[in-house]
Coordinates of C-alpha atoms and ligand atoms in Angstrom, one line a residue:
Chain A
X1 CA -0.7 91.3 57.5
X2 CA 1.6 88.6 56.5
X3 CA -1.9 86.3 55.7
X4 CA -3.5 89.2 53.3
X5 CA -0.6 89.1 51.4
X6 CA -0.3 85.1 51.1
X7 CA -3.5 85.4 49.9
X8 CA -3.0 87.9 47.5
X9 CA -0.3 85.6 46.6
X10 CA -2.6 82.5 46.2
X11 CA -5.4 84.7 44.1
X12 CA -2.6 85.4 41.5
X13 CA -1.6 82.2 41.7
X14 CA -5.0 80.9 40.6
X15 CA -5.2 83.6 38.0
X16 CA -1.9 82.7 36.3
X17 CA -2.9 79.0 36.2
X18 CA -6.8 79.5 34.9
X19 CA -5.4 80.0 31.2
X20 CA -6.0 77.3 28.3
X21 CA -3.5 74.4 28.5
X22 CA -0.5 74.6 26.1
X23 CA -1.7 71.5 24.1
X24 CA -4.8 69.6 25.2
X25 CA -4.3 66.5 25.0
X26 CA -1.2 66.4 27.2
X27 CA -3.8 68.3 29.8
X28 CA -6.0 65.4 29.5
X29 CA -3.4 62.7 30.1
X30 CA -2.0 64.6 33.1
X31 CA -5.4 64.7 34.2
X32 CA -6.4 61.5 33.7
X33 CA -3.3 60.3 35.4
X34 CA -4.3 62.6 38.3
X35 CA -7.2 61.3 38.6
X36 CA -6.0 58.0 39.1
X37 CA -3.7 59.1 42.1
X38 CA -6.2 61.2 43.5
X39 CA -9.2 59.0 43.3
X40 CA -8.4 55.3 42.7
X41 CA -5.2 55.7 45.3
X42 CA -7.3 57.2 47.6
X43 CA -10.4 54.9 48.1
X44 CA -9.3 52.1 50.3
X45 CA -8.6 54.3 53.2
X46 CA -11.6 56.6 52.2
X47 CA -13.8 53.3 52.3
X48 CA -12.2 52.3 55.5
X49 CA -12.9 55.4 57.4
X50 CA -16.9 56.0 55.9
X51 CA -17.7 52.5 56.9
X52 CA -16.3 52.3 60.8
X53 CA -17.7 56.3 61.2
X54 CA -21.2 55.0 60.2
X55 CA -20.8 52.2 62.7
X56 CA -19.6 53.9 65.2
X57 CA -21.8 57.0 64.7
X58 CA -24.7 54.7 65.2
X59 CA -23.5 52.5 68.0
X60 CA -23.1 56.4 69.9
X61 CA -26.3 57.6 69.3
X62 CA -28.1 55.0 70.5
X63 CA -26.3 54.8 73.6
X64 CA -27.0 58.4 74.0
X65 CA -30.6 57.9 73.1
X66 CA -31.9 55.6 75.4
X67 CA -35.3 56.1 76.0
X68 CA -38.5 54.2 75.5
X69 CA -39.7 57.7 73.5
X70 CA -37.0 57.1 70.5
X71 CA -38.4 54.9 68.5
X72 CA -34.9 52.6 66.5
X73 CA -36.1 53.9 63.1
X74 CA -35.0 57.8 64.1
X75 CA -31.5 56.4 64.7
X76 CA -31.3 55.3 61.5
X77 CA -32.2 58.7 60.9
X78 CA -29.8 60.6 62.2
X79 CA -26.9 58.2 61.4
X80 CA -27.9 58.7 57.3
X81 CA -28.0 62.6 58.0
X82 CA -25.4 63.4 59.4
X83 CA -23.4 61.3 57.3
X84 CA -25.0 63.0 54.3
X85 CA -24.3 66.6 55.8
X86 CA -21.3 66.6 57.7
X87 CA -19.4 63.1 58.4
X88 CA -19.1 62.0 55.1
X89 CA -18.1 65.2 53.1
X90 CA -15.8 66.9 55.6
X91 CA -14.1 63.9 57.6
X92 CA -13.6 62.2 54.4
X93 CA -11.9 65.8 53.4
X94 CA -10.1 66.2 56.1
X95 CA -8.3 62.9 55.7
X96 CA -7.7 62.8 52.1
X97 CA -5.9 66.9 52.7
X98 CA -3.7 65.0 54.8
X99 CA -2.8 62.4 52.1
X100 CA -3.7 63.9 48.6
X101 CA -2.3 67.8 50.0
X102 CA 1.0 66.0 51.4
X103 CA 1.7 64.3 48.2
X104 CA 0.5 67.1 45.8
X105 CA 2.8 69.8 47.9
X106 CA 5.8 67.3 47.8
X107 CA 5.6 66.6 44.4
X108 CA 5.5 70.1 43.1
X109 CA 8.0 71.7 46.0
X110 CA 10.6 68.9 44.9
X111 CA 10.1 70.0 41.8
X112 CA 10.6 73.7 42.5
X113 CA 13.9 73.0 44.8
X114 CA 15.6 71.0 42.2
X115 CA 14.8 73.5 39.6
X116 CA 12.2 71.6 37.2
X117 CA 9.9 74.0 37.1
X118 CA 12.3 76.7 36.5
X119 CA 12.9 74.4 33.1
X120 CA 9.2 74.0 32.6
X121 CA 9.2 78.1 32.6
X122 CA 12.4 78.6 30.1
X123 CA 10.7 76.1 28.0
X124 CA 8.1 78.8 27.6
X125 CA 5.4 76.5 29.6
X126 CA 3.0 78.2 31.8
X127 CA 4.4 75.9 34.8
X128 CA 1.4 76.6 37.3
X129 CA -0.6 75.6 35.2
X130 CA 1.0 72.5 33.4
X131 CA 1.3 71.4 37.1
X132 CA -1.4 72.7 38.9
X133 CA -4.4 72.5 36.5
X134 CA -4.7 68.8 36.2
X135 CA -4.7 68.3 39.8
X136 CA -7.3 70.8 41.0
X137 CA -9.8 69.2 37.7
X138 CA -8.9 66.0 38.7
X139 CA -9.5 66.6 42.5
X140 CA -12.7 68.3 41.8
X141 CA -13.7 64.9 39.7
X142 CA -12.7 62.2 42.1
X143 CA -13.5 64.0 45.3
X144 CA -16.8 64.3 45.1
X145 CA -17.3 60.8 43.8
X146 CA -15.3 59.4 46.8
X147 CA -17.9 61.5 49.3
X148 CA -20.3 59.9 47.4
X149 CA -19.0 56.3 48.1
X150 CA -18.4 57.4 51.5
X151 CA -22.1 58.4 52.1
X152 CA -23.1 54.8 50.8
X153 CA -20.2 53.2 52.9
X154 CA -21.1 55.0 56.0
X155 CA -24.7 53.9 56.2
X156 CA -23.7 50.2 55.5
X157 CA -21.3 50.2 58.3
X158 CA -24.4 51.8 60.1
X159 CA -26.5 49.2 59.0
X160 CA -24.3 46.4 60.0
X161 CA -22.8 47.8 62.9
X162 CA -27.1 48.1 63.7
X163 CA -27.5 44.1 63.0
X164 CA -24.2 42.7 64.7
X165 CA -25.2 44.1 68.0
X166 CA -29.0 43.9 67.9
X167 CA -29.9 47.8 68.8
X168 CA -31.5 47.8 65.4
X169 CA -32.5 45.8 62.1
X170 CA -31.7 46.7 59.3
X171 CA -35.2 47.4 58.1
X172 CA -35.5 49.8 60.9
X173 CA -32.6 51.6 59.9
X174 CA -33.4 52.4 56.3
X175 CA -37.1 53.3 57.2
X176 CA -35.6 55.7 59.3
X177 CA -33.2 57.3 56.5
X178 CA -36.2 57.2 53.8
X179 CA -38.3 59.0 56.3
X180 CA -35.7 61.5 56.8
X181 CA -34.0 61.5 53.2
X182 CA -34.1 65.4 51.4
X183 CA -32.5 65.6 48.4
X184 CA -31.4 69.3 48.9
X185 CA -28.9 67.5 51.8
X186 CA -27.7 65.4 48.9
X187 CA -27.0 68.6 46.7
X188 CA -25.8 70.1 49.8
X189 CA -23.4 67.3 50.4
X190 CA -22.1 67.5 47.1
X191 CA -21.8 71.4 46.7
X192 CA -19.3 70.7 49.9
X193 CA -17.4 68.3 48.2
X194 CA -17.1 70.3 45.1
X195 CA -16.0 73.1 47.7
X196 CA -13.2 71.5 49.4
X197 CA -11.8 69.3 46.6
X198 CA -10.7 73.0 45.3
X199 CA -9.4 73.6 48.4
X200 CA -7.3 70.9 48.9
X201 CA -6.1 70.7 45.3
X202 CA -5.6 74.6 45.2
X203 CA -3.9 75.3 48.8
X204 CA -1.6 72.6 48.2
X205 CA -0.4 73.3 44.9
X206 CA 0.5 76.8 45.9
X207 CA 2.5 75.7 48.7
X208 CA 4.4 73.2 46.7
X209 CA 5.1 75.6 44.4
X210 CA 6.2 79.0 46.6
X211 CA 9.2 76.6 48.3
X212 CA 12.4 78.0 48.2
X213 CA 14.9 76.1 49.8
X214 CA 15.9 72.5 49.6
X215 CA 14.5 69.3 51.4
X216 CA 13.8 70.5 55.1
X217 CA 11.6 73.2 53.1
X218 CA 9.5 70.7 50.8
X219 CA 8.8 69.0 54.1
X220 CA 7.4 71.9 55.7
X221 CA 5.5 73.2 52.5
X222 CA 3.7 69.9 52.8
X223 CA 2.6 70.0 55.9
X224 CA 1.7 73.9 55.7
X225 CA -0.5 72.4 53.3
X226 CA -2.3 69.7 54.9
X227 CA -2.9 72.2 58.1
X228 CA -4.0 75.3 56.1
X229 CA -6.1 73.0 54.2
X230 CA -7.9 71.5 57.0
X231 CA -8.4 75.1 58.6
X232 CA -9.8 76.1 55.4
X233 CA -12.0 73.2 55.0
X234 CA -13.5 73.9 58.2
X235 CA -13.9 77.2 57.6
X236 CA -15.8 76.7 54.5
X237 CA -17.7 74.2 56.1
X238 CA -19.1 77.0 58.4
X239 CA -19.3 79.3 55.8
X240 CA -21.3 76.7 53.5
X241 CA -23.3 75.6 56.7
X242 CA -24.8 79.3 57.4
X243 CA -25.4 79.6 53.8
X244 CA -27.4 77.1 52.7
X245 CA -29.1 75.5 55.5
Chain B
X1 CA 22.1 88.1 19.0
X2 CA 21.0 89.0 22.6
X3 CA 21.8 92.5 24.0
X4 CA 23.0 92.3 28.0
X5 CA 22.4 96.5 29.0
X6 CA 24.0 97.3 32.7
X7 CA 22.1 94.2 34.5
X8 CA 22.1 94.7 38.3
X9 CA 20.9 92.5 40.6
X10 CA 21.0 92.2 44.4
X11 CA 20.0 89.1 46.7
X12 CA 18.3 90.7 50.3
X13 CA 20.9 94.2 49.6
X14 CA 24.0 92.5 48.7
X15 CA 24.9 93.4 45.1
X16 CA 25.8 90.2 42.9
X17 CA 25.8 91.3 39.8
X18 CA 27.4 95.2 39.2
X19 CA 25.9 96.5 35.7
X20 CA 27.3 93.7 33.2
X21 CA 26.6 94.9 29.4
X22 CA 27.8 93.2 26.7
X23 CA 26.3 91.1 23.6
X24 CA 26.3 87.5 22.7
X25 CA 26.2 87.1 18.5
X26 CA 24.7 84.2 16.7
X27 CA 26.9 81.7 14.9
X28 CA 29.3 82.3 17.6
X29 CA 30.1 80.6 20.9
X30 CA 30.1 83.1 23.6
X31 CA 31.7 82.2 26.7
X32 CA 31.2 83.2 30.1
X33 CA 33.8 82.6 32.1
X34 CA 34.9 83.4 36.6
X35 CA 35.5 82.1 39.4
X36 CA 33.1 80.1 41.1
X37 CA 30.8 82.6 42.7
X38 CA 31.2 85.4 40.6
X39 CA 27.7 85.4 39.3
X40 CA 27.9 83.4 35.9
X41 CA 25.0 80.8 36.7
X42 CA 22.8 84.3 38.5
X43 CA 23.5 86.0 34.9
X44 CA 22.5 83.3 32.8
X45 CA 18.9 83.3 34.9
X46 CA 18.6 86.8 34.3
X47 CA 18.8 86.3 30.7
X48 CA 16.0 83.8 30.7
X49 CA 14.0 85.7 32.9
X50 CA 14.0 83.1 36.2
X51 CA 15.5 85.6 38.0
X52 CA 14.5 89.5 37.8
X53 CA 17.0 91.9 37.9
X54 CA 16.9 94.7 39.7
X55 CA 18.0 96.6 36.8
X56 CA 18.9 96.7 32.8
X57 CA 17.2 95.1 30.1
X58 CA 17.7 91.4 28.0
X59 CA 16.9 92.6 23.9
X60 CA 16.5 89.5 22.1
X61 CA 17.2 90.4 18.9
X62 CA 15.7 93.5 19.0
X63 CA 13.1 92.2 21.6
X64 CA 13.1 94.0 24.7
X65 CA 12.9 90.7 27.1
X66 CA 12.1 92.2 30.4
X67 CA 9.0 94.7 28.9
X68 CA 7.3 91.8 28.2
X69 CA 4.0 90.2 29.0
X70 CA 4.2 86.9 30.5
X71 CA 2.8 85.0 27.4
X72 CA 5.0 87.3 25.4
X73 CA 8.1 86.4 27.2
X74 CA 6.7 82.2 26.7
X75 CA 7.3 82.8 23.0
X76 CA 10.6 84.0 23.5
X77 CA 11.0 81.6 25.6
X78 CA 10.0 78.9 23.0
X79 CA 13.2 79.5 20.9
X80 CA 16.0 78.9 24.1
X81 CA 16.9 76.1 25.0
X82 CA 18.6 75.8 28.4
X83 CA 21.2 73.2 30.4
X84 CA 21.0 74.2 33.9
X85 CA 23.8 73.8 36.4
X86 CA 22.4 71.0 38.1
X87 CA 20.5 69.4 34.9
X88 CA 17.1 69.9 36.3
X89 CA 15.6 66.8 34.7
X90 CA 12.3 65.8 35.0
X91 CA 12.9 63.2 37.5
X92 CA 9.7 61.4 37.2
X93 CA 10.0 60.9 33.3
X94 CA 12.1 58.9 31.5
X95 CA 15.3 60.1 29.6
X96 CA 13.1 59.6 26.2
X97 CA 10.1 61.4 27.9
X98 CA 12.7 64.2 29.3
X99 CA 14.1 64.8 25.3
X100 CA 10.5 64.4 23.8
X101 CA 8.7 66.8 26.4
X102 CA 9.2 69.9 24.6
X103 CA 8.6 68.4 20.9
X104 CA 5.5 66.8 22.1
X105 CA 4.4 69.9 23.5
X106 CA 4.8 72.2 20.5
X107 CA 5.3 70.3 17.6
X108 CA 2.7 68.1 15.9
X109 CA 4.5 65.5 15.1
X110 CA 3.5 62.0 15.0
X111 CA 5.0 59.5 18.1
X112 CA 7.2 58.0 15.7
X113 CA 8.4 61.3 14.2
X114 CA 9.2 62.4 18.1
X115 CA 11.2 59.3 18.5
X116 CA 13.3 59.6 15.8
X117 CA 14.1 63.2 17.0
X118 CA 14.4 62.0 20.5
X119 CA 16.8 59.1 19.1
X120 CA 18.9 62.0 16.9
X121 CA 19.1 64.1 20.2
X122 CA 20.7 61.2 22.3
X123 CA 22.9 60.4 19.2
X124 CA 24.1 64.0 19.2
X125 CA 25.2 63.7 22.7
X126 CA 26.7 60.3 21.8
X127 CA 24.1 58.8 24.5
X128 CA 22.1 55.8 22.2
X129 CA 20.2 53.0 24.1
X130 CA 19.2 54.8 27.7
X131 CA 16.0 55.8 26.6
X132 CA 13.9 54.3 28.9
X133 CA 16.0 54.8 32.3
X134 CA 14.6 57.1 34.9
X135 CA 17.5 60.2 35.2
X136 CA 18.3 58.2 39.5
X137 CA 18.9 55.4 37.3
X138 CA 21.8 56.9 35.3
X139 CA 25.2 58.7 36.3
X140 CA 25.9 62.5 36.4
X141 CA 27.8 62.7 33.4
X142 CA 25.0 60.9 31.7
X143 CA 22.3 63.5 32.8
X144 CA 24.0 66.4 31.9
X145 CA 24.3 64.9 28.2
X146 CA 20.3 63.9 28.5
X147 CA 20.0 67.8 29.5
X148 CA 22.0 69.0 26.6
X149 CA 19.8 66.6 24.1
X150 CA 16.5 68.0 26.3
X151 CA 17.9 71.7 25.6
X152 CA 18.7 70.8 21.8
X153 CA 14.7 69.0 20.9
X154 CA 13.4 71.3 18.9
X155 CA 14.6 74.1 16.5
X156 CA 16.2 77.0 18.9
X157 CA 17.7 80.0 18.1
X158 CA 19.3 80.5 21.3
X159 CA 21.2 78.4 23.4
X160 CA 22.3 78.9 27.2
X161 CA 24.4 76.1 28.8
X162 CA 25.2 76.4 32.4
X163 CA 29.0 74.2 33.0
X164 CA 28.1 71.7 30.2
X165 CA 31.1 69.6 31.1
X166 CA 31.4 69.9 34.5
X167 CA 31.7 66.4 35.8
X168 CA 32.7 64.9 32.2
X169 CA 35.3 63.2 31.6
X170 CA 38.2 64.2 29.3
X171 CA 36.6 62.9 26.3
X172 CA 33.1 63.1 26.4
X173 CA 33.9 66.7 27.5
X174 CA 35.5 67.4 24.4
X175 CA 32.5 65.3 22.2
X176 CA 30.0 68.1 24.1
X177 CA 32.7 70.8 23.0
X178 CA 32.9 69.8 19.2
X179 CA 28.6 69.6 19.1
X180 CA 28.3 72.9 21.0
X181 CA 30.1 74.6 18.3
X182 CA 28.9 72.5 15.6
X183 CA 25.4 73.2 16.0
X184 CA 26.0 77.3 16.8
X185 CA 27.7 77.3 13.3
X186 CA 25.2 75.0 11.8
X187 CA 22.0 76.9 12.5
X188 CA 23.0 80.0 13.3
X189 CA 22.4 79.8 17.0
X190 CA 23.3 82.2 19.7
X191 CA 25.3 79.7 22.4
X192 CA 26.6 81.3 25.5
X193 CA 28.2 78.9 27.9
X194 CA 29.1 79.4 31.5
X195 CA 32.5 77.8 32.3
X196 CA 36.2 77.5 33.9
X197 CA 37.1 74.8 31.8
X198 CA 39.8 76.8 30.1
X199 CA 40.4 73.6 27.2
X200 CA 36.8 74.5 26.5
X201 CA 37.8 78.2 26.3
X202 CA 40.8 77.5 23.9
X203 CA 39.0 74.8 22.0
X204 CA 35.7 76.3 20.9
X205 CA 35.8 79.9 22.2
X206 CA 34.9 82.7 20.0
X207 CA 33.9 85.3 22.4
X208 CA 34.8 85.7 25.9
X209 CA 33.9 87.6 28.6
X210 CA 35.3 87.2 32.3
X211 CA 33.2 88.2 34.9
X212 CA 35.0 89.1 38.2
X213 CA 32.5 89.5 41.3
X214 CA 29.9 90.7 39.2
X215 CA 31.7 92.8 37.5
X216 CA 32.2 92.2 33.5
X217 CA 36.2 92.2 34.0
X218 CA 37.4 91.6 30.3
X219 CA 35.6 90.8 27.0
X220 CA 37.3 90.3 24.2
X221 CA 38.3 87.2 21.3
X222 CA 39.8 83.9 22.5
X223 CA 43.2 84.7 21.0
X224 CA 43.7 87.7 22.8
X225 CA 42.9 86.1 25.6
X226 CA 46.5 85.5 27.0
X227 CA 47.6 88.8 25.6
X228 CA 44.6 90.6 27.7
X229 CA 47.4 92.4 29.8
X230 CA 44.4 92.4 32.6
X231 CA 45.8 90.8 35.9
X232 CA 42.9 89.4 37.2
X233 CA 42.6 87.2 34.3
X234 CA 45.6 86.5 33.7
X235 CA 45.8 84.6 37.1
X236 CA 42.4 83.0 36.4
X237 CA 43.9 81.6 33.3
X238 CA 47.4 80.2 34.8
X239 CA 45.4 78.8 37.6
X240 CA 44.4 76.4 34.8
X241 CA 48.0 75.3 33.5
X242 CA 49.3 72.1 34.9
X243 CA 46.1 70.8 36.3
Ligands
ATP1 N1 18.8 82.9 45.0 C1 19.8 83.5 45.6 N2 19.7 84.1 46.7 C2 20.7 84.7 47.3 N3 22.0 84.7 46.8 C3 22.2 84.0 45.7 C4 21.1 83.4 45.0 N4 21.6 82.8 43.9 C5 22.9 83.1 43.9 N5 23.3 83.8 45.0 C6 24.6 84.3 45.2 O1 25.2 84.9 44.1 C7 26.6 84.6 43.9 C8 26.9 84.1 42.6 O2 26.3 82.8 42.4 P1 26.4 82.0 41.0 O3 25.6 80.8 41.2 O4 26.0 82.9 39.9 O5 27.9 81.7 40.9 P2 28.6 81.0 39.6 O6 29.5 82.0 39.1 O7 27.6 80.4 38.8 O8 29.5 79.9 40.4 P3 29.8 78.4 40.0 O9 30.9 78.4 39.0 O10 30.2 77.8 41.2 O11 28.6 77.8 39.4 C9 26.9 83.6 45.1 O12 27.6 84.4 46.0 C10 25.6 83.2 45.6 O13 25.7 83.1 47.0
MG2 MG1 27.1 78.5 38.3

């Protein structure tokens, strides 16, 4: 019961913030300046995580494939695949609703306990969507182009991970990923990223901004939003999986 | 001139405020005065629509305030200008950027244009050469002058100030007094202030009303204030002598 009407909450939420930005061009520096957070704050750990996942996804499966019948190439394979459709969209996802939802849900519950977006409102400022708006169009920029990175990052660590202990050569492993490449997993990929860069921007921002209370309450709107993004994320990633695959 | 009509409201079934009507004129500064607790700062929220009340209606002149649509209310909502309690600035932007936010959202002005005004604002609040400190960087007296100047940016017609000189000292308090009333009288504005400073009551008071645990107690004009013959006041105010 209590989760229908959270989400009944949420939709409003959405629909209150999707109307046209009180003056454009302070949309576009708030976005711009989101962006920056979002995406250029977020790309060292991003590019840390894609590359050791692609090294260790690769050192796993060929321990688990050893056999005489797998030839190295299909290791590269699998390694660029399952980056491409699962590691690199959803565990790069998953880690940045831990850092971008905390911040975003911190930033705009502070705001909310220490009454700033009460003054946003008697301003006459449509406060969910001065704050929210430039987040969620700035997450659904930089989100997918950090997946993207990841993808490349994760078959490099792969590849290298391949060469430094001698299972396979390089060559090997990007005649494997050729041979396997499909575009659609690329679109598919991306269509995830699209997917859960909303999520992330959107769950978090409603939290932030439905606290009521004073510190100990920002704190746990924040991490309300990291977990209900994550169970969302996955849940989408189900959803997305059965859909178009 | 904004029309109060028998506001209610009640937090989880406890009744704060008990049907206050009354009406706040422009030109005029209308004071809101009670204990702490009584339901001055809860009122003031009604009026501006943060908080819903459970019952009455807010007419701005002649604008029924809670039948409106949202974006109608923002309109409103455009001509009020608002010092909360607890200043409420934006604590990421500087004081400059807290004083220019409004202007550069509604106004198209030019950046120098908005920094004259910005630069006017502070002047008014006798708070030159802070402009680019973060409001952590300055002190509370300081703030609640940057939120005065914020509430003053553009061209209102309706002022709310929630304990503008709480925290003040003597003489800045009285600086805030002097440019409350100043700019009522100047532009017409309809100021209602939320107080127990009774120096501010005597010194720039036109209209009064006391509210008493959310009741409207007394309302009335400043100098018949101590002939009120109303007992609960009457102790509120000699509370106040020999402080
Ligand atoms: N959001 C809220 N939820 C529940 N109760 C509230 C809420 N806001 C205010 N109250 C209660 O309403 C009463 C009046 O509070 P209010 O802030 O209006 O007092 P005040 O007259 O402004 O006092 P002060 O002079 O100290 O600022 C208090 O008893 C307070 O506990
Ligand atoms: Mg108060």
């Amino acid at each position: 019961m209590k989760f229908f009407y959270e989400f009944g909450k949420y939709l409003m939420f959405l629909k209150s913030m999707f109307s046209r930005p009180e003056k454009m061009s302070v949309f576009i520096d708030r976005t711009l300046i989101e962006m920056n957070n979002i995406g250029v704050g977020s790309l060292t750990i991003v590019a840390i995580i894609a590359f050791f996942q692609g090294a260790v996804t690769t050192l796993q499966i060929a321990y688990q494939l050893i056999s005489p019948l797998v030839s190295n190439p299909t290791i590269g394979s699998i390694v660029s695949d399952s980056s491409m459709l699962e590691l690199a969209p959803t565990i790069t996802c998953l880690v940045l609703a831990g850092k971008v939802g905390s911040h975003i849900a911190s930033e705009i519950g502070t705001m909310r306990v220490s009454e700033q977006i009460d003054a946003l409102e008697v301003m006459g400022i449509n406060s969910s969507s001065y704050l929210a708006l430039p987040k969620i169009t700035a997450g659904i920029i930089m989100i997918p182009m950090l997946v993207i990175i990841s993808i490349f990052l994760s078959n490099l660590g792969g590849i290298i991970a391949g060469e430094a202990t001698g299972i396979l050569t390089s060559q090997e492993y990007l005649q494997g990923a050729r041979e396997s490449f499909l575009p659609y997993n690329l679109f598919f990929s991306i269509v995830k990223a699209f997917t859960y860069a909303f999520i992330i921007t959107s769950i978090s921002s409603f939290q932030g901004y439905f606290t009521s209370g004073g510190a100990l309450e920002v704190g746990s709107s924040s991490t309300k939003a990291v977990v209900y993004s994550a169970v969302a994320i996955l849940f989408a990633d189900y959803i997305l999986a059965q859909l178009m695959l | 001139m904004i029309e109060v009509r028998d506001i209610r409201k009640s937090f989880d079934g406890v009744e704060i405020l008990k049907g206050i009507s009354t009406k706040f004129e422009a030109g005029k500064t209308n004071l809101v005065i009670g204990a702490s607790g009584s339901g001055k700062s809860v009122l003031m929220k009604c009026m501006v629509g943060l908080i819903e009340p459970t019952e009455g209606h807010i007419v701005y002149d002649n604008r029924d305030f809670t039948n409106l649509s949202y974006k109608e209310m923002r309109d409103v909502r455009r001509e009020i200008g608002m010092l909360f309690q607890g200043t409420a600035l934006f604590d990421s932007l500087t004081v400059e950027q807290n004083v220019e936010f409004a202007i550069k959202m509604f106004t198209k002005m030019t950046p120098a244009e908005r920094h004259d005004r910005v630069n006017f604002c502070l002047e008014q609040v006798n708070l030159p050469g802070v402009n680019d400190k973060f409001p952590a960087e300055i002190s509370g007296g300081m703030k609640k002058r940057v939120g005065i100047a914020r509430a003053i940016a553009l061209d209102i017609k309706y002022l709310f100030c929630d304990e503008p000189n709480s925290g003040l000292d003597p003489v800045t308090s009285r600086v805030i007094d002097e440019l409350l009333k100043q700019i009522t009288e100047e532009f017409n504005i309809t100021t209602i202030i939320n107080t127990h400073d009774m120096k501010t009551v005597f010194d720039i008071g036109d209209d009064v009303i006391f509210i008493f645990e959310g009741s409207n107690e007394w309302q009335g004009k400043v100098r018949d204030i101590n002939t009120c013959g109303n007992e609960k006041l009457t102790k509120f105010i000699q509370a106040s002598y020999f402080k």
